[in-house]
Amino acid sequence: MTSALLLIVGGVLLYVGGEALVKGASRLALRVGLSPLAVGLTVVACGTSAPELIVCVQAAFGGHDDVAVGNVVGSNIANVGLILGVTALIRPIATKGRLLLVDVPLMIAAEIAAIACVRNGTVGRYEGIALAATLAVYIAANFVRAMRKPGDGADLEIVDIEEVAGKKASGSTPVDLVLIGVGIAALVFGGKWFVDGAIGIATSLGVPDAVVALTVVAFGTSLPELAASAVAAVRGKGDLAVGNVVGSNLFNSLGVLGVTAAVRPVASAGISTFDTTTMLALAIALWPMMASRRRLGRFEAGTLLLVYAGYVGFLFVK
């Protein structure tokens, strides 16, 4: 298959695999007694980040460290600049107090921690373990808070669990196990083909792996979040998109980068200060944008999209 076809087929498999894994695991977890909220905080939150994790781990083992690190940085940039830009352009988004006071500052702190690791030149195994452990603490804290205040909801990777799995956990255990198996297989093969396609495109175009990872790979792994956020905006639930972006960036910075480096340390020479600065600048800019009127309007959306378009354009012309 050509590189472009590998990229497309791999991207489709990543999407299908992630959906199947989340659906099967969520239903199974509900059937064995976990509450919908607990499932949302654990199974769904981790499952929706599986495509990014698989791509990064396979890229690292293939010796393409720039793809692994670039996917994390590029996905974080796309999440804020592209996904929130498109979502708020469709319909202005009202924001919640907890996101402003707790989760967005934590997202910024997580990105600063990731940048500190990347700027060392190599994200080592102990750094990876520390990042992943920090995410585990955050998940546990969210879980405890949600259990104490059931009506408060969860801002981490907000997903409508009733739509994903169904409150009554319909279906059967064998079917759920098949979904889980198919999901894992699709993620593994999809991740490999997606990375191979991206590397092939980079080679044929003569552009660095890091540029393709920061743009094409990051866009591909962010497509599920883009689709979900756009649908949420159309339904008048744009605030879910903000929570999803904040949760995704936390998972990328701490979980995806952390687990990848813990499994195999990765070099980050191809990721420039410009890339990491853009990632952090967008995260920091999002804070006052959301706080000014407790909403993310179309003007702010246009600004985010222009920054994202300018960033991508700069990478290909520099």
PDB file of C-alpha atoms in Angstrom:
ATOM      1  CA  MET A   1       0.000   0.000   0.000  1.00  0.00           C
ATOM      2  CA  THR A   2       1.119   3.559  -0.604  1.00  0.00           C
ATOM      3  CA  SER A   3       2.053   5.765   2.319  1.00  0.00           C
ATOM      4  CA  ALA A   4      -1.102   7.870   1.976  1.00  0.00           C
ATOM      5  CA  LEU A   5      -3.297   4.748   1.921  1.00  0.00           C
ATOM      6  CA  LEU A   6      -1.462   3.321   4.932  1.00  0.00           C
ATOM      7  CA  LEU A   7      -2.065   6.578   6.778  1.00  0.00           C
ATOM      8  CA  ILE A   8      -5.778   6.619   5.923  1.00  0.00           C
ATOM      9  CA  VAL A   9      -6.400   2.936   6.677  1.00  0.00           C
ATOM     10  CA  GLY A  10      -4.346   3.180   9.861  1.00  0.00           C
ATOM     11  CA  GLY A  11      -6.312   6.248  10.972  1.00  0.00           C
ATOM     12  CA  VAL A  12      -9.630   4.495  10.344  1.00  0.00           C
ATOM     13  CA  LEU A  13      -8.470   1.440  12.302  1.00  0.00           C
ATOM     14  CA  LEU A  14      -7.342   3.661  15.175  1.00  0.00           C
ATOM     15  CA  TYR A  15     -10.773   5.279  15.312  1.00  0.00           C
ATOM     16  CA  VAL A  16     -12.677   1.980  15.018  1.00  0.00           C
ATOM     17  CA  GLY A  17     -10.365   0.274  17.493  1.00  0.00           C
ATOM     18  CA  GLY A  18     -10.700   3.027  20.058  1.00  0.00           C
ATOM     19  CA  GLU A  19     -14.498   3.054  19.747  1.00  0.00           C
ATOM     20  CA  ALA A  20     -14.742  -0.750  20.017  1.00  0.00           C
ATOM     21  CA  LEU A  21     -12.402  -0.894  23.011  1.00  0.00           C
ATOM     22  CA  VAL A  22     -14.259   1.854  24.871  1.00  0.00           C
ATOM     23  CA  LYS A  23     -17.674   0.382  24.116  1.00  0.00           C
ATOM     24  CA  GLY A  24     -16.797  -3.208  25.023  1.00  0.00           C
ATOM     25  CA  ALA A  25     -14.797  -2.338  28.140  1.00  0.00           C
ATOM     26  CA  SER A  26     -17.397   0.181  29.333  1.00  0.00           C
ATOM     27  CA  ARG A  27     -20.280  -2.268  29.039  1.00  0.00           C
ATOM     28  CA  LEU A  28     -18.272  -4.987  30.722  1.00  0.00           C
ATOM     29  CA  ALA A  29     -17.302  -2.659  33.570  1.00  0.00           C
ATOM     30  CA  LEU A  30     -20.904  -1.562  34.049  1.00  0.00           C
ATOM     31  CA  ARG A  31     -22.057  -5.175  34.052  1.00  0.00           C
ATOM     32  CA  VAL A  32     -19.643  -6.150  36.833  1.00  0.00           C
ATOM     33  CA  GLY A  33     -20.897  -3.325  39.038  1.00  0.00           C
ATOM     34  CA  LEU A  34     -18.921  -0.140  38.342  1.00  0.00           C
ATOM     35  CA  SER A  35     -21.026   3.024  38.271  1.00  0.00           C
ATOM     36  CA  PRO A  36     -21.344   5.003  35.011  1.00  0.00           C
ATOM     37  CA  LEU A  37     -19.316   7.811  36.597  1.00  0.00           C
ATOM     38  CA  ALA A  38     -16.524   5.435  37.604  1.00  0.00           C
ATOM     39  CA  VAL A  39     -16.467   3.982  34.101  1.00  0.00           C
ATOM     40  CA  GLY A  40     -16.257   7.461  32.610  1.00  0.00           C
ATOM     41  CA  LEU A  41     -13.347   8.394  34.854  1.00  0.00           C
ATOM     42  CA  THR A  42     -11.368   5.218  34.186  1.00  0.00           C
ATOM     43  CA  VAL A  43     -12.261   3.038  31.204  1.00  0.00           C
ATOM     44  CA  VAL A  44     -13.555   5.754  28.882  1.00  0.00           C
ATOM     45  CA  ALA A  45     -10.931   8.325  29.868  1.00  0.00           C
ATOM     46  CA  CYS A  46      -8.071   5.915  29.205  1.00  0.00           C
ATOM     47  CA  GLY A  47      -9.671   4.236  26.196  1.00  0.00           C
ATOM     48  CA  THR A  48     -10.188   7.456  24.257  1.00  0.00           C
ATOM     49  CA  SER A  49      -6.458   8.211  24.575  1.00  0.00           C
ATOM     50  CA  ALA A  50      -5.469   4.734  23.381  1.00  0.00           C
ATOM     51  CA  PRO A  51      -4.880   5.772  19.720  1.00  0.00           C
ATOM     52  CA  GLU A  52      -2.356   8.458  20.718  1.00  0.00           C
ATOM     53  CA  LEU A  53      -0.625   6.056  23.105  1.00  0.00           C
ATOM     54  CA  ILE A  54      -0.399   3.230  20.569  1.00  0.00           C
ATOM     55  CA  VAL A  55       0.985   5.549  17.894  1.00  0.00           C
ATOM     56  CA  CYS A  56       3.612   6.983  20.260  1.00  0.00           C
ATOM     57  CA  VAL A  57       4.754   3.615  21.636  1.00  0.00           C
ATOM     58  CA  GLN A  58       5.009   2.040  18.182  1.00  0.00           C
ATOM     59  CA  ALA A  59       6.872   5.066  16.837  1.00  0.00           C
ATOM     60  CA  ALA A  60       9.306   4.909  19.764  1.00  0.00           C
ATOM     61  CA  PHE A  61       9.985   1.204  19.256  1.00  0.00           C
ATOM     62  CA  GLY A  62      10.454   1.846  15.546  1.00  0.00           C
ATOM     63  CA  GLY A  63      13.182   4.358  16.334  1.00  0.00           C
ATOM     64  CA  HIS A  64      11.085   7.341  15.249  1.00  0.00           C
ATOM     65  CA  ASP A  65      11.310   9.316  18.480  1.00  0.00           C
ATOM     66  CA  ASP A  66      10.357  12.595  16.802  1.00  0.00           C
ATOM     67  CA  VAL A  67       7.030  11.050  15.771  1.00  0.00           C
ATOM     68  CA  ALA A  68       6.339   9.918  19.333  1.00  0.00           C
ATOM     69  CA  VAL A  69       7.097  13.261  20.976  1.00  0.00           C
ATOM     70  CA  GLY A  70       5.756  15.299  18.061  1.00  0.00           C
ATOM     71  CA  ASN A  71       2.396  13.530  18.263  1.00  0.00           C
ATOM     72  CA  VAL A  72       1.988  14.617  21.894  1.00  0.00           C
ATOM     73  CA  VAL A  73       2.967  18.245  21.272  1.00  0.00           C
ATOM     74  CA  GLY A  74       1.063  18.472  17.987  1.00  0.00           C
ATOM     75  CA  SER A  75      -2.090  16.882  19.433  1.00  0.00           C
ATOM     76  CA  ASN A  76      -2.101  19.360  22.312  1.00  0.00           C
ATOM     77  CA  ILE A  77      -1.786  22.238  19.851  1.00  0.00           C
ATOM     78  CA  ALA A  78      -4.536  20.830  17.613  1.00  0.00           C
ATOM     79  CA  ASN A  79      -6.838  20.197  20.579  1.00  0.00           C
ATOM     80  CA  VAL A  80      -6.852  23.858  21.622  1.00  0.00           C
ATOM     81  CA  GLY A  81      -6.269  25.656  18.326  1.00  0.00           C
ATOM     82  CA  LEU A  82      -8.294  23.474  15.967  1.00  0.00           C
ATOM     83  CA  ILE A  83     -10.858  21.547  18.025  1.00  0.00           C
ATOM     84  CA  LEU A  84     -11.906  24.332  20.392  1.00  0.00           C
ATOM     85  CA  GLY A  85     -11.679  26.822  17.535  1.00  0.00           C
ATOM     86  CA  VAL A  86     -14.082  24.819  15.361  1.00  0.00           C
ATOM     87  CA  THR A  87     -16.372  23.997  18.288  1.00  0.00           C
ATOM     88  CA  ALA A  88     -16.742  27.594  19.511  1.00  0.00           C
ATOM     89  CA  LEU A  89     -17.147  28.808  15.938  1.00  0.00           C
ATOM     90  CA  ILE A  90     -20.166  26.518  15.567  1.00  0.00           C
ATOM     91  CA  ARG A  91     -21.640  27.751  18.843  1.00  0.00           C
ATOM     92  CA  PRO A  92     -20.093  29.867  21.653  1.00  0.00           C
ATOM     93  CA  ILE A  93     -19.186  27.759  24.674  1.00  0.00           C
ATOM     94  CA  ALA A  94     -20.123  28.556  28.272  1.00  0.00           C
ATOM     95  CA  THR A  95     -17.415  27.450  30.714  1.00  0.00           C
ATOM     96  CA  LYS A  96     -17.612  25.955  34.193  1.00  0.00           C
ATOM     97  CA  GLY A  97     -15.972  27.375  37.309  1.00  0.00           C
ATOM     98  CA  ARG A  98     -14.030  24.226  38.172  1.00  0.00           C
ATOM     99  CA  LEU A  99     -12.426  24.128  34.728  1.00  0.00           C
ATOM    100  CA  LEU A 100     -11.159  27.690  35.213  1.00  0.00           C
ATOM    101  CA  LEU A 101     -10.044  27.281  38.816  1.00  0.00           C
ATOM    102  CA  VAL A 102      -8.585  23.772  38.755  1.00  0.00           C
ATOM    103  CA  ASP A 103      -8.429  21.813  35.524  1.00  0.00           C
ATOM    104  CA  VAL A 104      -7.068  24.415  33.068  1.00  0.00           C
ATOM    105  CA  PRO A 105      -4.282  25.446  35.503  1.00  0.00           C
ATOM    106  CA  LEU A 106      -3.468  21.756  35.949  1.00  0.00           C
ATOM    107  CA  MET A 107      -3.374  21.298  32.168  1.00  0.00           C
ATOM    108  CA  ILE A 108      -0.909  24.200  31.940  1.00  0.00           C
ATOM    109  CA  ALA A 109       1.198  22.701  34.737  1.00  0.00           C
ATOM    110  CA  ALA A 110       1.174  19.303  33.003  1.00  0.00           C
ATOM    111  CA  GLU A 111       2.380  20.869  29.757  1.00  0.00           C
ATOM    112  CA  ILE A 112       5.142  22.728  31.609  1.00  0.00           C
ATOM    113  CA  ALA A 113       6.249  19.408  33.128  1.00  0.00           C
ATOM    114  CA  ALA A 114       6.242  17.765  29.698  1.00  0.00           C
ATOM    115  CA  ILE A 115       8.239  20.659  28.216  1.00  0.00           C
ATOM    116  CA  ALA A 116      10.817  20.385  31.011  1.00  0.00           C
ATOM    117  CA  CYS A 117      11.303  16.717  30.128  1.00  0.00           C
ATOM    118  CA  VAL A 118      11.428  17.346  26.376  1.00  0.00           C
ATOM    119  CA  ARG A 119      13.902  20.223  26.625  1.00  0.00           C
ATOM    120  CA  ASN A 120      16.419  17.938  28.337  1.00  0.00           C
ATOM    121  CA  GLY A 121      16.916  16.303  24.945  1.00  0.00           C
ATOM    122  CA  THR A 122      15.679  12.893  26.053  1.00  0.00           C
ATOM    123  CA  VAL A 123      12.602  11.924  28.014  1.00  0.00           C
ATOM    124  CA  GLY A 124      14.042   9.234  30.265  1.00  0.00           C
ATOM    125  CA  ARG A 125      12.384   6.247  31.885  1.00  0.00           C
ATOM    126  CA  TYR A 126      12.231   7.778  35.359  1.00  0.00           C
ATOM    127  CA  GLU A 127      10.795  11.004  33.945  1.00  0.00           C
ATOM    128  CA  GLY A 128       8.177   8.944  32.131  1.00  0.00           C
ATOM    129  CA  ILE A 129       7.263   7.078  35.294  1.00  0.00           C
ATOM    130  CA  ALA A 130       6.967  10.373  37.193  1.00  0.00           C
ATOM    131  CA  LEU A 131       4.663  11.841  34.528  1.00  0.00           C
ATOM    132  CA  ALA A 132       2.453   8.747  34.446  1.00  0.00           C
ATOM    133  CA  ALA A 133       2.309   8.593  38.255  1.00  0.00           C
ATOM    134  CA  THR A 134       1.191  12.235  38.356  1.00  0.00           C
ATOM    135  CA  LEU A 135      -1.657  11.400  35.990  1.00  0.00           C
ATOM    136  CA  ALA A 136      -2.650   8.454  38.182  1.00  0.00           C
ATOM    137  CA  VAL A 137      -2.854  10.802  41.179  1.00  0.00           C
ATOM    138  CA  TYR A 138      -5.014  13.221  39.178  1.00  0.00           C
ATOM    139  CA  ILE A 139      -7.393  10.445  38.117  1.00  0.00           C
ATOM    140  CA  ALA A 140      -7.632   9.204  41.701  1.00  0.00           C
ATOM    141  CA  ALA A 141      -8.357  12.730  42.972  1.00  0.00           C
ATOM    142  CA  ASN A 142     -11.093  13.190  40.355  1.00  0.00           C
ATOM    143  CA  PHE A 143     -12.541   9.805  41.254  1.00  0.00           C
ATOM    144  CA  VAL A 144     -12.664  10.632  44.978  1.00  0.00           C
ATOM    145  CA  ARG A 145     -14.187  14.051  44.301  1.00  0.00           C
ATOM    146  CA  ALA A 146     -16.815  12.593  42.025  1.00  0.00           C
ATOM    147  CA  MET A 147     -17.753   9.917  44.550  1.00  0.00           C
ATOM    148  CA  ARG A 148     -18.164  12.547  47.279  1.00  0.00           C
ATOM    149  CA  LYS A 149     -20.157  14.884  45.022  1.00  0.00           C
ATOM    150  CA  PRO A 150     -22.010  12.725  42.482  1.00  0.00           C
ATOM    151  CA  GLY A 151     -23.815  15.717  40.999  1.00  0.00           C
ATOM    152  CA  ASP A 152     -20.572  17.552  40.395  1.00  0.00           C
ATOM    153  CA  GLY A 153     -19.678  15.391  37.404  1.00  0.00           C
ATOM    154  CA  ALA A 154     -16.174  14.842  36.103  1.00  0.00           C
ATOM    155  CA  ASP A 155     -14.176  17.216  33.943  1.00  0.00           C
ATOM    156  CA  LEU A 156     -11.596  14.615  32.977  1.00  0.00           C
ATOM    157  CA  GLU A 157     -12.183  13.408  29.403  1.00  0.00           C
ATOM    158  CA  ILE A 158     -15.895  14.216  29.623  1.00  0.00           C
ATOM    159  CA  VAL A 159     -17.857  11.680  27.614  1.00  0.00           C
ATOM    160  CA  ASP A 160     -21.570  10.916  27.655  1.00  0.00           C
ATOM    161  CA  ILE A 161     -21.205   7.459  29.133  1.00  0.00           C
ATOM    162  CA  GLU A 162     -24.877   6.708  28.576  1.00  0.00           C
ATOM    163  CA  GLU A 163     -24.349   7.128  24.830  1.00  0.00           C
ATOM    164  CA  VAL A 164     -21.082   5.187  24.821  1.00  0.00           C
ATOM    165  CA  ALA A 165     -22.113   2.170  26.849  1.00  0.00           C
ATOM    166  CA  GLY A 166     -25.748   2.492  27.875  1.00  0.00           C
ATOM    167  CA  LYS A 167     -26.795   2.743  31.509  1.00  0.00           C
ATOM    168  CA  LYS A 168     -28.235  -0.742  31.492  1.00  0.00           C
ATOM    169  CA  ALA A 169     -25.101  -2.230  29.902  1.00  0.00           C
ATOM    170  CA  SER A 170     -27.051  -3.921  27.131  1.00  0.00           C
ATOM    171  CA  GLY A 171     -25.437  -6.756  25.217  1.00  0.00           C
ATOM    172  CA  SER A 172     -23.629  -9.813  26.508  1.00  0.00           C
ATOM    173  CA  THR A 173     -20.241 -10.562  28.012  1.00  0.00           C
ATOM    174  CA  PRO A 174     -18.997 -12.622  25.012  1.00  0.00           C
ATOM    175  CA  VAL A 175     -19.913  -9.777  22.651  1.00  0.00           C
ATOM    176  CA  ASP A 176     -18.113  -7.264  24.891  1.00  0.00           C
ATOM    177  CA  LEU A 177     -15.009  -9.464  25.005  1.00  0.00           C
ATOM    178  CA  VAL A 178     -15.048  -9.708  21.206  1.00  0.00           C
ATOM    179  CA  LEU A 179     -15.334  -5.912  20.974  1.00  0.00           C
ATOM    180  CA  ILE A 180     -12.378  -5.513  23.328  1.00  0.00           C
ATOM    181  CA  GLY A 181     -10.299  -8.003  21.323  1.00  0.00           C
ATOM    182  CA  VAL A 182     -11.202  -6.416  17.996  1.00  0.00           C
ATOM    183  CA  GLY A 183     -10.499  -2.973  19.438  1.00  0.00           C
ATOM    184  CA  ILE A 184      -7.033  -3.916  20.663  1.00  0.00           C
ATOM    185  CA  ALA A 185      -6.159  -5.642  17.372  1.00  0.00           C
ATOM    186  CA  ALA A 186      -7.381  -2.662  15.343  1.00  0.00           C
ATOM    187  CA  LEU A 187      -5.373  -0.273  17.517  1.00  0.00           C
ATOM    188  CA  VAL A 188      -2.177  -2.316  17.155  1.00  0.00           C
ATOM    189  CA  PHE A 189      -2.385  -2.749  13.374  1.00  0.00           C
ATOM    190  CA  GLY A 190      -3.835   0.720  12.846  1.00  0.00           C
ATOM    191  CA  GLY A 191      -1.055   2.285  14.905  1.00  0.00           C
ATOM    192  CA  LYS A 192       1.645   0.485  12.923  1.00  0.00           C
ATOM    193  CA  TRP A 193       0.186   1.387   9.536  1.00  0.00           C
ATOM    194  CA  PHE A 194      -0.491   4.953  10.609  1.00  0.00           C
ATOM    195  CA  VAL A 195       3.120   5.448  11.710  1.00  0.00           C
ATOM    196  CA  ASP A 196       4.490   3.697   8.597  1.00  0.00           C
ATOM    197  CA  GLY A 197       2.311   5.888   6.391  1.00  0.00           C
ATOM    198  CA  ALA A 198       3.401   9.054   8.151  1.00  0.00           C
ATOM    199  CA  ILE A 199       7.092   8.131   7.868  1.00  0.00           C
ATOM    200  CA  GLY A 200       6.612   7.248   4.208  1.00  0.00           C
ATOM    201  CA  ILE A 201       5.011  10.623   3.503  1.00  0.00           C
ATOM    202  CA  ALA A 202       7.789  12.431   5.365  1.00  0.00           C
ATOM    203  CA  THR A 203      10.424  10.565   3.350  1.00  0.00           C
ATOM    204  CA  SER A 204       8.743  11.129  -0.018  1.00  0.00           C
ATOM    205  CA  LEU A 205       8.214  14.842   0.650  1.00  0.00           C
ATOM    206  CA  GLY A 206      11.660  15.319   2.122  1.00  0.00           C
ATOM    207  CA  VAL A 207      10.316  16.876   5.322  1.00  0.00           C
ATOM    208  CA  PRO A 208      11.461  15.942   8.832  1.00  0.00           C
ATOM    209  CA  ASP A 209       9.569  13.266  10.771  1.00  0.00           C
ATOM    210  CA  ALA A 210       8.846  15.841  13.462  1.00  0.00           C
ATOM    211  CA  VAL A 211       6.955  18.125  11.053  1.00  0.00           C
ATOM    212  CA  VAL A 212       4.698  15.286   9.865  1.00  0.00           C
ATOM    213  CA  ALA A 213       4.141  14.188  13.460  1.00  0.00           C
ATOM    214  CA  LEU A 214       3.280  17.717  14.612  1.00  0.00           C
ATOM    215  CA  THR A 215       0.753  18.156  11.812  1.00  0.00           C
ATOM    216  CA  VAL A 216      -0.508  15.079   9.919  1.00  0.00           C
ATOM    217  CA  VAL A 217      -0.115  12.512  12.713  1.00  0.00           C
ATOM    218  CA  ALA A 218      -1.429  14.886  15.378  1.00  0.00           C
ATOM    219  CA  PHE A 219      -4.420  15.815  13.211  1.00  0.00           C
ATOM    220  CA  GLY A 220      -5.193  12.160  12.520  1.00  0.00           C
ATOM    221  CA  THR A 221      -5.136  11.108  16.166  1.00  0.00           C
ATOM    222  CA  SER A 222      -7.229  14.165  17.095  1.00  0.00           C
ATOM    223  CA  LEU A 223      -9.986  13.482  14.549  1.00  0.00           C
ATOM    224  CA  PRO A 224     -12.186  11.503  16.998  1.00  0.00           C
ATOM    225  CA  GLU A 225     -12.086  14.387  19.486  1.00  0.00           C
ATOM    226  CA  LEU A 226     -12.832  16.872  16.682  1.00  0.00           C
ATOM    227  CA  ALA A 227     -15.887  14.904  15.554  1.00  0.00           C
ATOM    228  CA  ALA A 228     -17.170  14.438  19.106  1.00  0.00           C
ATOM    229  CA  SER A 229     -16.660  18.106  19.973  1.00  0.00           C
ATOM    230  CA  ALA A 230     -18.409  19.326  16.820  1.00  0.00           C
ATOM    231  CA  VAL A 231     -21.402  17.090  17.555  1.00  0.00           C
ATOM    232  CA  ALA A 232     -21.457  18.334  21.151  1.00  0.00           C
ATOM    233  CA  ALA A 233     -21.505  21.945  19.924  1.00  0.00           C
ATOM    234  CA  VAL A 234     -24.376  21.280  17.534  1.00  0.00           C
ATOM    235  CA  ARG A 235     -26.312  19.708  20.426  1.00  0.00           C
ATOM    236  CA  GLY A 236     -25.651  22.732  22.625  1.00  0.00           C
ATOM    237  CA  LYS A 237     -23.199  20.844  24.854  1.00  0.00           C
ATOM    238  CA  GLY A 238     -20.076  22.742  23.910  1.00  0.00           C
ATOM    239  CA  ASP A 239     -18.872  22.797  27.510  1.00  0.00           C
ATOM    240  CA  LEU A 240     -18.251  19.058  27.139  1.00  0.00           C
ATOM    241  CA  ALA A 241     -15.757  19.855  24.383  1.00  0.00           C
ATOM    242  CA  VAL A 242     -13.722  22.085  26.717  1.00  0.00           C
ATOM    243  CA  GLY A 243     -13.581  19.357  29.348  1.00  0.00           C
ATOM    244  CA  ASN A 244     -12.631  16.833  26.691  1.00  0.00           C
ATOM    245  CA  VAL A 245      -9.778  19.012  25.390  1.00  0.00           C
ATOM    246  CA  VAL A 246      -8.461  19.715  28.893  1.00  0.00           C
ATOM    247  CA  GLY A 247      -8.611  16.016  29.743  1.00  0.00           C
ATOM    248  CA  SER A 248      -6.993  15.006  26.441  1.00  0.00           C
ATOM    249  CA  ASN A 249      -4.099  17.421  26.920  1.00  0.00           C
ATOM    250  CA  LEU A 250      -3.574  16.167  30.459  1.00  0.00           C
ATOM    251  CA  PHE A 251      -3.535  12.570  29.220  1.00  0.00           C
ATOM    252  CA  ASN A 252      -1.189  13.423  26.359  1.00  0.00           C
ATOM    253  CA  SER A 253       1.302  15.387  28.469  1.00  0.00           C
ATOM    254  CA  LEU A 254       1.352  13.032  31.442  1.00  0.00           C
ATOM    255  CA  GLY A 255      -0.021   9.679  30.312  1.00  0.00           C
ATOM    256  CA  VAL A 256       0.920   9.249  26.656  1.00  0.00           C
ATOM    257  CA  LEU A 257       4.364  10.835  26.925  1.00  0.00           C
ATOM    258  CA  GLY A 258       4.905   9.291  30.363  1.00  0.00           C
ATOM    259  CA  VAL A 259       3.986   5.707  29.447  1.00  0.00           C
ATOM    260  CA  THR A 260       5.902   5.901  26.150  1.00  0.00           C
ATOM    261  CA  ALA A 261       9.087   7.086  27.877  1.00  0.00           C
ATOM    262  CA  ALA A 262       8.637   4.570  30.705  1.00  0.00           C
ATOM    263  CA  VAL A 263       8.484   1.758  28.149  1.00  0.00           C
ATOM    264  CA  ARG A 264      11.318   3.158  26.033  1.00  0.00           C
ATOM    265  CA  PRO A 265      13.136   6.490  26.603  1.00  0.00           C
ATOM    266  CA  VAL A 266      12.668   8.829  23.641  1.00  0.00           C
ATOM    267  CA  ALA A 267      14.882  11.576  22.209  1.00  0.00           C
ATOM    268  CA  SER A 268      13.259  14.906  21.416  1.00  0.00           C
ATOM    269  CA  ALA A 269      15.868  16.649  19.271  1.00  0.00           C
ATOM    270  CA  GLY A 270      13.409  17.265  16.422  1.00  0.00           C
ATOM    271  CA  ILE A 271      10.948  19.178  18.615  1.00  0.00           C
ATOM    272  CA  SER A 272      11.905  22.845  18.727  1.00  0.00           C
ATOM    273  CA  THR A 273      11.357  25.541  21.312  1.00  0.00           C
ATOM    274  CA  PHE A 274       8.901  27.104  18.844  1.00  0.00           C
ATOM    275  CA  ASP A 275       6.743  23.964  18.958  1.00  0.00           C
ATOM    276  CA  THR A 276       6.656  23.657  22.736  1.00  0.00           C
ATOM    277  CA  THR A 277       6.195  27.418  23.169  1.00  0.00           C
ATOM    278  CA  THR A 278       3.197  27.358  20.810  1.00  0.00           C
ATOM    279  CA  MET A 279       1.679  24.484  22.777  1.00  0.00           C
ATOM    280  CA  LEU A 280       2.082  26.277  26.105  1.00  0.00           C
ATOM    281  CA  ALA A 281       1.073  29.701  24.737  1.00  0.00           C
ATOM    282  CA  LEU A 282      -2.239  28.310  23.442  1.00  0.00           C
ATOM    283  CA  ALA A 283      -2.953  26.648  26.790  1.00  0.00           C
ATOM    284  CA  ILE A 284      -2.187  29.826  28.717  1.00  0.00           C
ATOM    285  CA  ALA A 285      -4.167  32.017  26.275  1.00  0.00           C
ATOM    286  CA  LEU A 286      -7.188  29.741  26.667  1.00  0.00           C
ATOM    287  CA  TRP A 287      -7.419  30.641  30.356  1.00  0.00           C
ATOM    288  CA  PRO A 288      -8.227  34.385  30.038  1.00  0.00           C
ATOM    289  CA  MET A 289     -10.304  33.699  26.922  1.00  0.00           C
ATOM    290  CA  MET A 290     -12.563  31.454  28.978  1.00  0.00           C
ATOM    291  CA  ALA A 291     -12.512  33.624  32.096  1.00  0.00           C
ATOM    292  CA  SER A 292     -13.292  37.031  30.540  1.00  0.00           C
ATOM    293  CA  ARG A 293     -16.982  36.425  29.945  1.00  0.00           C
ATOM    294  CA  ARG A 294     -17.228  32.851  31.204  1.00  0.00           C
ATOM    295  CA  ARG A 295     -17.607  31.803  27.593  1.00  0.00           C
ATOM    296  CA  LEU A 296     -15.521  31.065  24.535  1.00  0.00           C
ATOM    297  CA  GLY A 297     -17.032  33.144  21.730  1.00  0.00           C
ATOM    298  CA  ARG A 298     -16.637  33.217  17.957  1.00  0.00           C
ATOM    299  CA  PHE A 299     -13.981  35.947  18.069  1.00  0.00           C
ATOM    300  CA  GLU A 300     -11.826  33.817  20.358  1.00  0.00           C
ATOM    301  CA  ALA A 301     -12.574  30.791  18.159  1.00  0.00           C
ATOM    302  CA  GLY A 302     -11.371  32.649  15.077  1.00  0.00           C
ATOM    303  CA  THR A 303      -8.207  33.693  16.908  1.00  0.00           C
ATOM    304  CA  LEU A 304      -7.450  30.095  17.926  1.00  0.00           C
ATOM    305  CA  LEU A 305      -7.990  28.843  14.370  1.00  0.00           C
ATOM    306  CA  LEU A 306      -5.767  31.566  12.902  1.00  0.00           C
ATOM    307  CA  VAL A 307      -2.975  30.708  15.339  1.00  0.00           C
ATOM    308  CA  TYR A 308      -3.270  27.015  14.472  1.00  0.00           C
ATOM    309  CA  ALA A 309      -3.297  27.674  10.730  1.00  0.00           C
ATOM    310  CA  GLY A 310      -0.321  30.012  11.077  1.00  0.00           C
ATOM    311  CA  TYR A 311       1.610  27.449  13.088  1.00  0.00           C
ATOM    312  CA  VAL A 312       1.012  24.641  10.575  1.00  0.00           C
ATOM    313  CA  GLY A 313       1.851  26.938   7.661  1.00  0.00           C
ATOM    314  CA  PHE A 314       5.075  28.043   9.319  1.00  0.00           C
ATOM    315  CA  LEU A 315       6.215  24.422   9.800  1.00  0.00           C
ATOM    316  CA  PHE A 316       5.929  23.682   6.090  1.00  0.00           C
ATOM    317  CA  VAL A 317       7.526  26.883   4.784  1.00  0.00           C
ATOM    318  CA  LYS A 318      10.395  27.330   7.230  1.00  0.00           C
TER     319      LYS A 318
END
